[in-house]
PDB file of N, CA and C in Angstrom:
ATOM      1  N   UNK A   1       0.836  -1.195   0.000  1.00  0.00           N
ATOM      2  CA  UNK A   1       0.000   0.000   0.000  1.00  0.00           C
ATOM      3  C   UNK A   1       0.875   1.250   0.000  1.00  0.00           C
ATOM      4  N   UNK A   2       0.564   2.127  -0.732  1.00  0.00           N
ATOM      5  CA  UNK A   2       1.046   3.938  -0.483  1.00  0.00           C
ATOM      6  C   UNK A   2       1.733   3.978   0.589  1.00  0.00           C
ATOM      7  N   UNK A   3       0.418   4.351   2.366  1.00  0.00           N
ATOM      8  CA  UNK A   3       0.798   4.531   3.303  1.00  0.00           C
ATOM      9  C   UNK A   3       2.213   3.875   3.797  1.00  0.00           C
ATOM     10  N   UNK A   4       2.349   2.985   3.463  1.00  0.00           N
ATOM     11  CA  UNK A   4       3.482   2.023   4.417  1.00  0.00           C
ATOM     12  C   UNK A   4       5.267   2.599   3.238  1.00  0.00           C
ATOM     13  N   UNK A   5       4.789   2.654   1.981  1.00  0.00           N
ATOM     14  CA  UNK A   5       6.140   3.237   1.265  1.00  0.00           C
ATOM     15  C   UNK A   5       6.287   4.647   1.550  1.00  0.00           C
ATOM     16  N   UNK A   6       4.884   5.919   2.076  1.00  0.00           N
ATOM     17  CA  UNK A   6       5.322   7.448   2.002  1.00  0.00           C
ATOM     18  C   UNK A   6       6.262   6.942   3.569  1.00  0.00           C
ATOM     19  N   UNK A   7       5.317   6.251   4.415  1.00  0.00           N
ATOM     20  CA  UNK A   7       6.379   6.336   6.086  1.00  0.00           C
ATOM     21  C   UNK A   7       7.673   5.602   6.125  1.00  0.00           C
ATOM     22  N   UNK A   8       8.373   4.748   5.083  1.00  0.00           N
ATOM     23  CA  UNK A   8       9.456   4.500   5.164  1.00  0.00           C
ATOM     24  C   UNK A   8      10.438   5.235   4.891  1.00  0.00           C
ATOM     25  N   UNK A   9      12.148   5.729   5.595  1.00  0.00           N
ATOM     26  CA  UNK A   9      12.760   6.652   5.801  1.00  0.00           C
ATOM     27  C   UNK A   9      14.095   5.645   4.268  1.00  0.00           C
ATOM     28  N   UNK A  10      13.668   6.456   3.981  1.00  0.00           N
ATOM     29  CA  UNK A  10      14.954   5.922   2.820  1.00  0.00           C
ATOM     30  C   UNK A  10      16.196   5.943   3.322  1.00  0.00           C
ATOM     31  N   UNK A  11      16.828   7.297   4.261  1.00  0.00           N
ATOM     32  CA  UNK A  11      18.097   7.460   4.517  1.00  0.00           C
ATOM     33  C   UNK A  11      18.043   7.170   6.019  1.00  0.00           C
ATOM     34  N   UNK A  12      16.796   5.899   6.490  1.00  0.00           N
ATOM     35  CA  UNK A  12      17.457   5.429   7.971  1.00  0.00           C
ATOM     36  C   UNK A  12      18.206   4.245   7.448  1.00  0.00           C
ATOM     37  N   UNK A  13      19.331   3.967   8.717  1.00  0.00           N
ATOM     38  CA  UNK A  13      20.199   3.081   8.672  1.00  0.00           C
ATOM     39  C   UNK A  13      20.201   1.890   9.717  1.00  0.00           C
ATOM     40  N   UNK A  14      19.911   0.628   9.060  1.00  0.00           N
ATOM     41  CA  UNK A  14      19.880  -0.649   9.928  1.00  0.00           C
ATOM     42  C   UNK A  14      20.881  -0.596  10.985  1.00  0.00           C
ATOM     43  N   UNK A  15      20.033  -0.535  12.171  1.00  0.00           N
ATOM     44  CA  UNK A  15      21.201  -1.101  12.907  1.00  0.00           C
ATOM     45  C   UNK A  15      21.825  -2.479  13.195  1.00  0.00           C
ATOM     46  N   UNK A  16      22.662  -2.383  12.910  1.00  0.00           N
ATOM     47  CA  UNK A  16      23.296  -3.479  12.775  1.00  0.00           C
ATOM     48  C   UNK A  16      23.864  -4.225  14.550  1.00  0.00           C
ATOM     49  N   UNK A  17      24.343  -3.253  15.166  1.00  0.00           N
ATOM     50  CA  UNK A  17      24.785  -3.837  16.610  1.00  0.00           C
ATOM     51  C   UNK A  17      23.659  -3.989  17.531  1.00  0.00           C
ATOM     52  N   UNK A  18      22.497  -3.423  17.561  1.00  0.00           N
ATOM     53  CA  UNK A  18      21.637  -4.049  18.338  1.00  0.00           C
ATOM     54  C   UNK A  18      22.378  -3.234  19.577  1.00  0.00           C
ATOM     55  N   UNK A  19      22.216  -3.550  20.530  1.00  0.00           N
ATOM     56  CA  UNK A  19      22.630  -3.135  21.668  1.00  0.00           C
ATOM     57  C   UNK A  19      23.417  -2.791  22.184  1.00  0.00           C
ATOM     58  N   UNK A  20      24.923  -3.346  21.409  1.00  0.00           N
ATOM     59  CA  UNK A  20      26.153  -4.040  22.177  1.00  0.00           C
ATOM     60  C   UNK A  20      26.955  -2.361  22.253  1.00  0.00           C
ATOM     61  N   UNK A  21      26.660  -1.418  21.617  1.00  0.00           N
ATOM     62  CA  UNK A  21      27.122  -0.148  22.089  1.00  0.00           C
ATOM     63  C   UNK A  21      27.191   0.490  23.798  1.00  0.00           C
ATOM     64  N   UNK A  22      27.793   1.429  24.166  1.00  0.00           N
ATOM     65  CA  UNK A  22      27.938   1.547  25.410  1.00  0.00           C
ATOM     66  C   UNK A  22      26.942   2.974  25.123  1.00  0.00           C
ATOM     67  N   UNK A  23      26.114   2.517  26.263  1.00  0.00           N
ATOM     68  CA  UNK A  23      24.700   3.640  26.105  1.00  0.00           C
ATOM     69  C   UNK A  23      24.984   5.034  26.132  1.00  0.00           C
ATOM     70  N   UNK A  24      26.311   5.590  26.981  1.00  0.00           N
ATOM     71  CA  UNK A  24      26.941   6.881  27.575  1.00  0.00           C
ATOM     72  C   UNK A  24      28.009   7.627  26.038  1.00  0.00           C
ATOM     73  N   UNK A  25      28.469   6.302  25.005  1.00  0.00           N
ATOM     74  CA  UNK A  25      29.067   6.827  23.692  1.00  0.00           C
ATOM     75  C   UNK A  25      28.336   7.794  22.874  1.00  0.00           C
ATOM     76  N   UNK A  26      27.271   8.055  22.844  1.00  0.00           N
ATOM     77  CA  UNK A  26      26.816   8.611  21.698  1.00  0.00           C
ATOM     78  C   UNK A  26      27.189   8.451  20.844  1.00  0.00           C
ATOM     79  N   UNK A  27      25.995   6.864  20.420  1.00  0.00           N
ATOM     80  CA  UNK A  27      26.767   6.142  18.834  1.00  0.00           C
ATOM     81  C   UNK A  27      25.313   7.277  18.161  1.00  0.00           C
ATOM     82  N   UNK A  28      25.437   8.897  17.910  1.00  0.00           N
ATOM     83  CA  UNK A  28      25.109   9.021  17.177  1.00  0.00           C
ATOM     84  C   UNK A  28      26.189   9.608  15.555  1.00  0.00           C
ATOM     85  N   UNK A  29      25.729   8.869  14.830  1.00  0.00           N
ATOM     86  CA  UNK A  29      27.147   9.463  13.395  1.00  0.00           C
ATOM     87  C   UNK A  29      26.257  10.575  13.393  1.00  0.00           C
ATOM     88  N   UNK A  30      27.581  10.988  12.356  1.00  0.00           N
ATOM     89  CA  UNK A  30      27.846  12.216  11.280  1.00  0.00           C
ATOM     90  C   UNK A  30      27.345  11.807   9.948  1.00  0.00           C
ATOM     91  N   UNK A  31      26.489  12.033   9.482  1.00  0.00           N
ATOM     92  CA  UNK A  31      25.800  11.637   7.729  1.00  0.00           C
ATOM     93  C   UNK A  31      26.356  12.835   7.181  1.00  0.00           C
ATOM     94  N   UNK A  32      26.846  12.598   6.320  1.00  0.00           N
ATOM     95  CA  UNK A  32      27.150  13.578   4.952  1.00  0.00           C
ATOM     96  C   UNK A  32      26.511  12.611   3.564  1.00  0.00           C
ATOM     97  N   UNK A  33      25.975  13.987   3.100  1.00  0.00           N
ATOM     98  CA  UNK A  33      25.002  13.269   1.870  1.00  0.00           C
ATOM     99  C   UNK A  33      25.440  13.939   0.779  1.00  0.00           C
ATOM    100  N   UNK A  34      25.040  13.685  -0.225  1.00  0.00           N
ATOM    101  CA  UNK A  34      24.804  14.415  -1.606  1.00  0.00           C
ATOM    102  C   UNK A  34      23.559  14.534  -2.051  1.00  0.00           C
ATOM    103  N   UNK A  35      23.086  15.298  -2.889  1.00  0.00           N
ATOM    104  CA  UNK A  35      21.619  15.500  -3.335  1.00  0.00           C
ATOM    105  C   UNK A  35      21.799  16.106  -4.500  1.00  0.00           C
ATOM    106  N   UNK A  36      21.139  15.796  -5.465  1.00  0.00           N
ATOM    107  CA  UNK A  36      21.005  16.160  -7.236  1.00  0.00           C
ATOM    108  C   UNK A  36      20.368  17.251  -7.149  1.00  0.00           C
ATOM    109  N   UNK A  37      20.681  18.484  -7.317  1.00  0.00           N
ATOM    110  CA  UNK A  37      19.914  20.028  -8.219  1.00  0.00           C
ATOM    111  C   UNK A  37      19.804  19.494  -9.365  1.00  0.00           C
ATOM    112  N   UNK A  38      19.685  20.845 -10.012  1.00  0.00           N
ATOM    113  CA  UNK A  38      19.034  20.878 -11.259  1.00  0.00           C
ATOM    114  C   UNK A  38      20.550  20.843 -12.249  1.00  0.00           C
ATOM    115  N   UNK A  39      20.539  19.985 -13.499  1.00  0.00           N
ATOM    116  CA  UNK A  39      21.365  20.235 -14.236  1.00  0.00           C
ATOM    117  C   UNK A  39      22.929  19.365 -13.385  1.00  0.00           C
ATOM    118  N   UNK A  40      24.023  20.061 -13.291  1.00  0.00           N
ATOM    119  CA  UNK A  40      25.269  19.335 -12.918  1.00  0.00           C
ATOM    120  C   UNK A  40      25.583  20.426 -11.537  1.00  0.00           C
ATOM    121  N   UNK A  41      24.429  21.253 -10.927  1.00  0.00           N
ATOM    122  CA  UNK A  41      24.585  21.296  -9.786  1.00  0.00           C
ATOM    123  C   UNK A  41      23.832  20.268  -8.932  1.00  0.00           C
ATOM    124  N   UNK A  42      24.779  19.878  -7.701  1.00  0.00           N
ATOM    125  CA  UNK A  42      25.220  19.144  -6.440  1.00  0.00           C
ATOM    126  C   UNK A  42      24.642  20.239  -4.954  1.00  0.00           C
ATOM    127  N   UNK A  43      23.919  19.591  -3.776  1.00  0.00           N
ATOM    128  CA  UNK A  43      24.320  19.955  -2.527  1.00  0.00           C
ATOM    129  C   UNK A  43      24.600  18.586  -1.752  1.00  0.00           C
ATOM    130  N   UNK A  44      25.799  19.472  -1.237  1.00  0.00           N
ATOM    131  CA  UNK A  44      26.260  18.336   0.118  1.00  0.00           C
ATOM    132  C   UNK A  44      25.781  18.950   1.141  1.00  0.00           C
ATOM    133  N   UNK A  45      25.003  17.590   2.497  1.00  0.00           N
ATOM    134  CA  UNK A  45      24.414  17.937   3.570  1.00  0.00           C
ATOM    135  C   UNK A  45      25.267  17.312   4.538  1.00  0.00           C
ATOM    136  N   UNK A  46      25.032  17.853   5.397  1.00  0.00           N
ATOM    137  CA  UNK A  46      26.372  17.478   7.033  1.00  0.00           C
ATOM    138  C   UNK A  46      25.078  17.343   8.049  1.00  0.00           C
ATOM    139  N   UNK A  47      25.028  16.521   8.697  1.00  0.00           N
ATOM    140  CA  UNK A  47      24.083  15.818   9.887  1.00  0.00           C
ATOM    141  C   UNK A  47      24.312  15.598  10.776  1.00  0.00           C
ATOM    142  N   UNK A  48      23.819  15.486  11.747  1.00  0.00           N
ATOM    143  CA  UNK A  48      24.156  15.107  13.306  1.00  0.00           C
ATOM    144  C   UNK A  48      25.686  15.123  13.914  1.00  0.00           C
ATOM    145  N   UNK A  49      26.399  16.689  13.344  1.00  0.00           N
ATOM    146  CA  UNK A  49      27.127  17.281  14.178  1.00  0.00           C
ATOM    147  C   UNK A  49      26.849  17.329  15.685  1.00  0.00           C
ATOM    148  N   UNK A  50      27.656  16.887  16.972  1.00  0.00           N
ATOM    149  CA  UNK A  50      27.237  17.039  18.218  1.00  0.00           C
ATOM    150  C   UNK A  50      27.171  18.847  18.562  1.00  0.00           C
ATOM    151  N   UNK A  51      25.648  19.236  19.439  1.00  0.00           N
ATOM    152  CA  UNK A  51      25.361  19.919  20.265  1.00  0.00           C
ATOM    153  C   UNK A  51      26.377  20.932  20.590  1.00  0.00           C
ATOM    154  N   UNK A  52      27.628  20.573  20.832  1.00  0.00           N
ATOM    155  CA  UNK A  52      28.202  21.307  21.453  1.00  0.00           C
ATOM    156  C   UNK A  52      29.571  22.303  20.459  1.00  0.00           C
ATOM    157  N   UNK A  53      29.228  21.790  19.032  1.00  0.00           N
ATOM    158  CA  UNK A  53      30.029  22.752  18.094  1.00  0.00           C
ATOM    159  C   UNK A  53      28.944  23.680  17.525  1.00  0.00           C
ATOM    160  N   UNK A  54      29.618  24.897  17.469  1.00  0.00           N
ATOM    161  CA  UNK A  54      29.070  26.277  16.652  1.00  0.00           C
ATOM    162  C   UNK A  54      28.657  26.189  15.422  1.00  0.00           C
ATOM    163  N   UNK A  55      27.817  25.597  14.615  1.00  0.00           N
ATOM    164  CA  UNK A  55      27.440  25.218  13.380  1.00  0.00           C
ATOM    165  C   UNK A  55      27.617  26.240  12.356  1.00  0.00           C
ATOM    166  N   UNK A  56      27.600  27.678  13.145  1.00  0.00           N
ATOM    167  CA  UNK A  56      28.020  28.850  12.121  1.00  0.00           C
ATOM    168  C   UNK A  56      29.470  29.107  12.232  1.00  0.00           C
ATOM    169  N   UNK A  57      30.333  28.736  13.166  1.00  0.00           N
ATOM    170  CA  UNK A  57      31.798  28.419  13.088  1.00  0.00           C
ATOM    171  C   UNK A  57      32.210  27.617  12.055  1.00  0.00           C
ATOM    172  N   UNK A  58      31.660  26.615  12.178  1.00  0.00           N
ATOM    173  CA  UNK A  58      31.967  25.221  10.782  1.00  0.00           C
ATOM    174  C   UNK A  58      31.627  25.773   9.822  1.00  0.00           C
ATOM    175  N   UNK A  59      30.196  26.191   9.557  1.00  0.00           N
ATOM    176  CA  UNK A  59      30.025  26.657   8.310  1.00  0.00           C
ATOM    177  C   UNK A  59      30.546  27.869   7.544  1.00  0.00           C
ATOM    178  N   UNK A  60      31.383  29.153   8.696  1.00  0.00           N
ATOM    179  CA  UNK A  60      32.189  29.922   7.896  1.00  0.00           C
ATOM    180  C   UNK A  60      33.557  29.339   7.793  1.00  0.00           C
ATOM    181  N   UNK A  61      34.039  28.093   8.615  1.00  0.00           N
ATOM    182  CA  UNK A  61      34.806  27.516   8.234  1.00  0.00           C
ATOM    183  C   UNK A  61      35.442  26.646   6.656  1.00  0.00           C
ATOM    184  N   UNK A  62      34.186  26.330   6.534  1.00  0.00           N
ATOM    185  CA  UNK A  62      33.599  25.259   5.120  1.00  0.00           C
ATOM    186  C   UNK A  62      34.001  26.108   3.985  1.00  0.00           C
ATOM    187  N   UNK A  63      32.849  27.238   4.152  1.00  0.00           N
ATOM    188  CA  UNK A  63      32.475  27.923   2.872  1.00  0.00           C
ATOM    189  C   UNK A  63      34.255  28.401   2.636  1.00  0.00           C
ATOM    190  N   UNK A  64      34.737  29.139   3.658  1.00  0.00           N
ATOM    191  CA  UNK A  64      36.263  29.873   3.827  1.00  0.00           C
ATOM    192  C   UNK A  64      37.074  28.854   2.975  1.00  0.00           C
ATOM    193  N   UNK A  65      37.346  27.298   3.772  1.00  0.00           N
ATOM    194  CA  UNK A  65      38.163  26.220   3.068  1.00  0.00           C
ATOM    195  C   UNK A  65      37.630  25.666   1.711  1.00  0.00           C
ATOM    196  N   UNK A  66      36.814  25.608   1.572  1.00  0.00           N
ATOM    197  CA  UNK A  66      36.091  25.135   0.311  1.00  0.00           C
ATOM    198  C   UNK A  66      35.898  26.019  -0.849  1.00  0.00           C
ATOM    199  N   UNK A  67      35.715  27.041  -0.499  1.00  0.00           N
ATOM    200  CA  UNK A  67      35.425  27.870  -1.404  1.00  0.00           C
ATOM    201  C   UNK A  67      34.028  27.799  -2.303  1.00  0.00           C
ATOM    202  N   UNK A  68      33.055  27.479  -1.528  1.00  0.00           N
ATOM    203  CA  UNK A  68      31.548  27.432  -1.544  1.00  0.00           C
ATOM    204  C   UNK A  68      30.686  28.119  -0.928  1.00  0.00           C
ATOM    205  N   UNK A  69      29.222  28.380  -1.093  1.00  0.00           N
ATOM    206  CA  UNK A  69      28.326  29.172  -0.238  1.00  0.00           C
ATOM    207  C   UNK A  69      27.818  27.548   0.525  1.00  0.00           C
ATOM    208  N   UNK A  70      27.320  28.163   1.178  1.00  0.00           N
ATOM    209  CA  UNK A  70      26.470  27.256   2.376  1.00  0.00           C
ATOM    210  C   UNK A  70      25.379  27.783   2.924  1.00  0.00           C
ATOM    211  N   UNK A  71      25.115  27.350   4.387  1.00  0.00           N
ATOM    212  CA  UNK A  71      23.248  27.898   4.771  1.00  0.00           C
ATOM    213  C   UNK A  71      23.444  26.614   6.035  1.00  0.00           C
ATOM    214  N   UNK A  72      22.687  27.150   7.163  1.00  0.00           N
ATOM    215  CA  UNK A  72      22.500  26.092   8.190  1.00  0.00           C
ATOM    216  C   UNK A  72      20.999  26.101   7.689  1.00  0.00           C
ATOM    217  N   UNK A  73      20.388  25.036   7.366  1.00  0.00           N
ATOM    218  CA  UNK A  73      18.833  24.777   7.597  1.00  0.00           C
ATOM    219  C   UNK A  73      18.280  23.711   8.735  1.00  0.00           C
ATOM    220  N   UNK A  74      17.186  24.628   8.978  1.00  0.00           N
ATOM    221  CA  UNK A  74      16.368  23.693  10.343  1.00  0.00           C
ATOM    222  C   UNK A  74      15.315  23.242   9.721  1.00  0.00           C
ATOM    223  N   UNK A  75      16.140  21.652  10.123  1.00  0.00           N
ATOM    224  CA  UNK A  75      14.769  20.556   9.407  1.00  0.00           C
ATOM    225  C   UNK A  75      13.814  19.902  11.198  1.00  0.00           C
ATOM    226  N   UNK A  76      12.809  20.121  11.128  1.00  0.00           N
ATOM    227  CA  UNK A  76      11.967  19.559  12.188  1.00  0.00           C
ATOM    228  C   UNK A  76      12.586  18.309  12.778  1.00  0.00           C
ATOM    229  N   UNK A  77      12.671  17.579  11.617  1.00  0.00           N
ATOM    230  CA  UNK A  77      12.841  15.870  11.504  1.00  0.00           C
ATOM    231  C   UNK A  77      14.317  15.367  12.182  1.00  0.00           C
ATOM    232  N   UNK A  78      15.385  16.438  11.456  1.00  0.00           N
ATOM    233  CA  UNK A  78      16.997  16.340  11.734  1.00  0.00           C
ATOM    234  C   UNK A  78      17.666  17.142  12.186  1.00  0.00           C
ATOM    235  N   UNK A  79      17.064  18.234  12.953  1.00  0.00           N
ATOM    236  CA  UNK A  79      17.662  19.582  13.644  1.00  0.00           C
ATOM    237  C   UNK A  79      18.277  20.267  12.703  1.00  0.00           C
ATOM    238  N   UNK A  80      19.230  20.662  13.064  1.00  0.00           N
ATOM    239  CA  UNK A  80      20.017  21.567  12.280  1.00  0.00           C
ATOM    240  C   UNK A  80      20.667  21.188  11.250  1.00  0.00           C
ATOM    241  N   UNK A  81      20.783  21.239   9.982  1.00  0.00           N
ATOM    242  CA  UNK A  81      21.431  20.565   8.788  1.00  0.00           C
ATOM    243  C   UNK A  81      22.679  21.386   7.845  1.00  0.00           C
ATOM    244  N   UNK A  82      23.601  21.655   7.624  1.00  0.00           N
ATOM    245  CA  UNK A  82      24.840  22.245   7.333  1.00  0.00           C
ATOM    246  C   UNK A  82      24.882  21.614   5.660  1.00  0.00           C
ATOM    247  N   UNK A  83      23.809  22.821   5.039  1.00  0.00           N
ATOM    248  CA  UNK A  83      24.129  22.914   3.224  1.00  0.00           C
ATOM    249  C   UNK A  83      25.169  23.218   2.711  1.00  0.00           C
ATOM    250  N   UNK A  84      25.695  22.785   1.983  1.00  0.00           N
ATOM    251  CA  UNK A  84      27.063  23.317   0.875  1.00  0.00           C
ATOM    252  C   UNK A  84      26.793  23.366  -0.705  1.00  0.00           C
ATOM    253  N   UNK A  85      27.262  24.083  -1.062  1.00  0.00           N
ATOM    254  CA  UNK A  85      27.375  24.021  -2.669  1.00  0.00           C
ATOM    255  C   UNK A  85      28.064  23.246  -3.285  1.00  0.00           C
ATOM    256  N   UNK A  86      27.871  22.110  -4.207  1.00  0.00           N
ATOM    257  CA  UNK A  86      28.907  21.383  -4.848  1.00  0.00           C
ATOM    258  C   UNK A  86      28.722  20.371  -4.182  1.00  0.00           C
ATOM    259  N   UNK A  87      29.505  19.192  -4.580  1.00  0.00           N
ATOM    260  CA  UNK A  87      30.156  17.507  -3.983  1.00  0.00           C
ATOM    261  C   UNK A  87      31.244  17.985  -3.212  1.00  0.00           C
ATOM    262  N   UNK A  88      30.703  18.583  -1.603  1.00  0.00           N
ATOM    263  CA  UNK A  88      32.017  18.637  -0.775  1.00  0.00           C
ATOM    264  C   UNK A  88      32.371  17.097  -0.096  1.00  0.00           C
ATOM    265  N   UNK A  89      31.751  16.097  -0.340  1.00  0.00           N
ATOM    266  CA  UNK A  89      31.536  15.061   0.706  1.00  0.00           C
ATOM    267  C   UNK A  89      33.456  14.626   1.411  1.00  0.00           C
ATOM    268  N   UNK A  90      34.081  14.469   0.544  1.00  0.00           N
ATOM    269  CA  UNK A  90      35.686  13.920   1.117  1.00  0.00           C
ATOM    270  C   UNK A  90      36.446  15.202   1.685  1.00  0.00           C
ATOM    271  N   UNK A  91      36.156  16.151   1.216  1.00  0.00           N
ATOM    272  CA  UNK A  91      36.779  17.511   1.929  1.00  0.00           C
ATOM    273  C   UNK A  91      36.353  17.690   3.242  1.00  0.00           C
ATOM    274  N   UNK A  92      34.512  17.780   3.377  1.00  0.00           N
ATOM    275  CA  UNK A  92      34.465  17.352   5.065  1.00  0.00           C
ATOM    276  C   UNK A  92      35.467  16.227   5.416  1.00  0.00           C
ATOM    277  N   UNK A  93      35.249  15.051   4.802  1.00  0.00           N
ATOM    278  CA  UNK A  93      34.980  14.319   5.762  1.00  0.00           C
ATOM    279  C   UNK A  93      36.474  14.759   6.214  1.00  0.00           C
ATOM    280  N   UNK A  94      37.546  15.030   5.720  1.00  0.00           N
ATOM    281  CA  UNK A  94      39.161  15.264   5.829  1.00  0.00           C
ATOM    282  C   UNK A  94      39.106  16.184   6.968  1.00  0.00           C
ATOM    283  N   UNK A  95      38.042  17.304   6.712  1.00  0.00           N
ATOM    284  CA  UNK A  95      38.118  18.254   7.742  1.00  0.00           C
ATOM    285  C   UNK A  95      37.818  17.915   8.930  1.00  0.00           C
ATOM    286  N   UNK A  96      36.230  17.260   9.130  1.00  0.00           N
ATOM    287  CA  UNK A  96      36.211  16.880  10.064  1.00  0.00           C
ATOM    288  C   UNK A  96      37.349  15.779  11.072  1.00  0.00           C
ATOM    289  N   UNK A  97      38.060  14.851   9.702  1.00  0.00           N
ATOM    290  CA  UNK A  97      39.460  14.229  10.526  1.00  0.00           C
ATOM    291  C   UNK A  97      40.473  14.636  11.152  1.00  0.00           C
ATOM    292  N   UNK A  98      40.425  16.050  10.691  1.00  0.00           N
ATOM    293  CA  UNK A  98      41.618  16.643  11.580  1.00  0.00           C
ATOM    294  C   UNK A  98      41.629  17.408  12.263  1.00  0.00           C
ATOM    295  N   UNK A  99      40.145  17.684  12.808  1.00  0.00           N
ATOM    296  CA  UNK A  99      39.550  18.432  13.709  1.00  0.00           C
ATOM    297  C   UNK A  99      39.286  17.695  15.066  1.00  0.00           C
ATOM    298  N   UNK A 100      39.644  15.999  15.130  1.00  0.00           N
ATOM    299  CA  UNK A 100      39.809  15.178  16.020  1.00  0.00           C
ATOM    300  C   UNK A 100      38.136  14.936  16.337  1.00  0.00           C
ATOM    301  N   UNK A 101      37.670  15.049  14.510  1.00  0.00           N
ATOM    302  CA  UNK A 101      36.017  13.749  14.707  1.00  0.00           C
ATOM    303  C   UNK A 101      36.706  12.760  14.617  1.00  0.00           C
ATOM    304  N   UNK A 102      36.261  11.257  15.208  1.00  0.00           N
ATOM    305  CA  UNK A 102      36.242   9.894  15.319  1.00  0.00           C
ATOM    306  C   UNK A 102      35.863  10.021  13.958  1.00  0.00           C
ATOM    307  N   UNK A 103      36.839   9.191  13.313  1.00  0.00           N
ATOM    308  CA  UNK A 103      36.460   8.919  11.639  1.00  0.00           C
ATOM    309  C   UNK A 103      34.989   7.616  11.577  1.00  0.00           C
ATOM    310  N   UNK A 104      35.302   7.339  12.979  1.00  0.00           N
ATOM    311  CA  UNK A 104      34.172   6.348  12.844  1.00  0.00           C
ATOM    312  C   UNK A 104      32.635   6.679  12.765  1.00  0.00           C
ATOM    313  N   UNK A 105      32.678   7.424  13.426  1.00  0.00           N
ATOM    314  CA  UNK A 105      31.509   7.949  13.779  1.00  0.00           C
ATOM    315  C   UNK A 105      30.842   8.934  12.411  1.00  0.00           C
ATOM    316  N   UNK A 106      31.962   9.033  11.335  1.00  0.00           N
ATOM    317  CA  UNK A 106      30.932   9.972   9.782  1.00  0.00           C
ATOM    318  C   UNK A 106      30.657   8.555   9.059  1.00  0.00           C
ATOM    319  N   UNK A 107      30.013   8.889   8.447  1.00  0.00           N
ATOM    320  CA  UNK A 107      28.822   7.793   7.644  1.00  0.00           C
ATOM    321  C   UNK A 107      28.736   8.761   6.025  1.00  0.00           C
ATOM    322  N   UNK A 108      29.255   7.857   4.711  1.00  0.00           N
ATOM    323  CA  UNK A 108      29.241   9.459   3.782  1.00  0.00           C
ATOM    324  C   UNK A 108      28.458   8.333   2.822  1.00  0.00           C
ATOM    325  N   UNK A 109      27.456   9.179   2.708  1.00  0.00           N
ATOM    326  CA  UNK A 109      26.408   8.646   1.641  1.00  0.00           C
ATOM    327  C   UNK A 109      26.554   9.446   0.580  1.00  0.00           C
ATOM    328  N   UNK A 110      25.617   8.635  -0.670  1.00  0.00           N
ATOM    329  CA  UNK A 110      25.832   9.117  -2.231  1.00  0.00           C
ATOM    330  C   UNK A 110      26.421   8.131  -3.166  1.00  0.00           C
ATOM    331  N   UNK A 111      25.996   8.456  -4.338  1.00  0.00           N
ATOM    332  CA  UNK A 111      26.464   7.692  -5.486  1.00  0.00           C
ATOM    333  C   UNK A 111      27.942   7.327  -5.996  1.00  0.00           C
TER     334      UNK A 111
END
């Protein structure tokens, strides 16, 4: 039926460990996505950055290193979401590596 394909989340992710995480880690990742515009423009999205970084720090960080525009958007569903212009996906993720994110913890989706 309709109903049961509009409520399925395309970009949730199986969990796979079930439990065996330590409840106090915050196994929440970092998603970086890509998304098709129009034509051979690209946006890359940045996700579940932790609480406690400046999202407009990163993002004049980004746009500065990258040399892209950006935009924080507030999605209901995913809090705060960190737009970029273009396929930044490996440039975060680099950035975020040497900014001492757990490489484990980004998740980089896309084609």
């Amino acid at each position: 039926s309709l109903s049961t394909f509009l409520s399925l989340d395309p970009f949730a992710e199986e969990e796979l460990l079930g439990g065996t995480q330590d409840v106090g880690s915050g196994a929440e990742y970092i998603h970086i996505r890509i998304q098709q515009r129009n034509g051979r423009k690209t946006l890359t999205t940045v996700q579940g950055l932790a609480k406690q970084y400046d999202l407009k720090k990163i993002l004049k960080a980004f746009k500065k290193e990258f040399a892209c525009n950006g935009t924080i958007h507030n999605d209901e569903k995913l809090g705060e979401v960190i737009q970029l212009q273009g396929d930044q996906r490996s440039k975060i993720l680099d950035f975020l590596v040497e900014n001492d994110v757990d490489r484990a913890t980004i998740k980089m989706h896309g084609f």
